[in-house]
C-alpha cells in the first residue's frame, strides 16, 4: 500500500515540478501551461504512452491535468469505435462528464459562499 502512495506522490510531484519550472523559467502564462498539460495528456494517451504510466502511478498520473487529457483521448477513441465519426465530438464529453460536472458545481459553490475581491 505504501508503495502505491509513494509512486503517486513522486509522479504527481514530478508533473507539478515540471509545471513550476515552466512558470519560473519561461514567459508562458499559467493558462498556457495548463492547456499544454491537457494537450500533452491527449497526445500521450492517443499514442498509448500515458495509460501504462497511469496504471503504474495511479492517482499521481490520473488526477493532474495530463490525466484529464488522457481521459478525453480515451473517451474519443471509445466513442469513435462505437458511434463512428460523431463519436469524435461526443466521446470526450461523455468520458469526462463526471469531472466536468464536479468542477462546475465546485465553482458555483465557491461563487455562492465566498466574496470575490477587487484586483488592484
Tab-separated table of C-alpha atoms in Angstrom, residues 29-91:
chain	number	residue	atom	x	y	z
A	29	UNK	CA	1.272	32.144	-18.640
A	30	UNK	CA	-0.204	29.593	-16.233
A	31	UNK	CA	-3.218	29.228	-18.555
A	32	UNK	CA	-0.961	28.217	-21.441
A	33	UNK	CA	0.925	25.758	-19.269
A	34	UNK	CA	-2.333	24.175	-18.084
A	35	UNK	CA	-3.535	23.925	-21.661
A	36	UNK	CA	-0.228	22.364	-22.690
A	37	UNK	CA	-0.618	19.767	-19.931
A	38	UNK	CA	-4.066	18.769	-21.186
A	39	UNK	CA	-2.834	18.602	-24.791
A	40	UNK	CA	0.205	16.562	-23.713
A	41	UNK	CA	-2.128	14.129	-21.956
A	42	UNK	CA	-4.264	13.844	-25.087
A	43	UNK	CA	-1.250	13.210	-27.305
A	44	UNK	CA	0.384	10.737	-24.931
A	45	UNK	CA	-2.961	8.982	-24.461
A	46	UNK	CA	-3.627	8.861	-28.197
A	47	UNK	CA	-0.310	7.150	-28.917
A	48	UNK	CA	-0.749	4.752	-25.999
A	49	UNK	CA	2.044	6.024	-23.748
A	50	UNK	CA	0.010	7.579	-20.938
A	51	UNK	CA	-2.117	4.606	-19.897
A	52	UNK	CA	0.853	2.478	-18.763
A	53	UNK	CA	2.033	5.423	-16.631
A	54	UNK	CA	-1.473	5.851	-15.197
A	55	UNK	CA	-1.683	2.131	-14.437
A	56	UNK	CA	1.677	2.250	-12.665
A	57	UNK	CA	1.365	5.569	-10.794
A	58	UNK	CA	-2.376	5.587	-10.095
A	59	UNK	CA	-3.709	8.926	-8.861
A	60	UNK	CA	-0.311	10.549	-9.379
A	61	UNK	CA	-0.955	10.348	-13.118
A	62	UNK	CA	-4.752	10.378	-13.365
A	63	UNK	CA	-5.535	13.377	-11.133
A	64	UNK	CA	-3.325	16.059	-12.804
A	65	UNK	CA	-4.394	17.791	-15.994
A	66	UNK	CA	-2.436	15.336	-18.103
A	67	UNK	CA	-4.763	12.646	-16.765
A	68	UNK	CA	-7.747	14.737	-17.889
A	69	UNK	CA	-6.265	14.910	-21.377
A	70	UNK	CA	-5.708	11.166	-21.361
A	71	UNK	CA	-9.317	10.644	-20.286
A	72	UNK	CA	-10.524	12.807	-23.179
A	73	UNK	CA	-8.420	10.852	-25.685
A	74	UNK	CA	-9.642	7.531	-24.309
A	75	UNK	CA	-13.268	8.681	-24.431
A	76	UNK	CA	-12.954	9.859	-28.033
A	77	UNK	CA	-11.256	6.618	-29.088
A	78	UNK	CA	-14.001	4.515	-27.489
A	79	UNK	CA	-16.824	6.647	-28.895
A	80	UNK	CA	-15.383	6.577	-32.419
A	81	UNK	CA	-15.228	2.776	-32.248
A	82	UNK	CA	-18.859	2.616	-31.087
A	83	UNK	CA	-20.541	5.508	-32.938
A	84	UNK	CA	-18.220	6.347	-35.798
A	85	UNK	CA	-17.376	9.921	-36.801
A	86	UNK	CA	-19.861	11.570	-34.430
A	87	UNK	CA	-18.014	9.925	-31.530
A	88	UNK	CA	-15.074	12.266	-32.163
A	89	UNK	CA	-17.291	15.126	-30.987
A	90	UNK	CA	-19.145	13.416	-28.134
A	91	UNK	CA	-16.665	10.929	-26.674
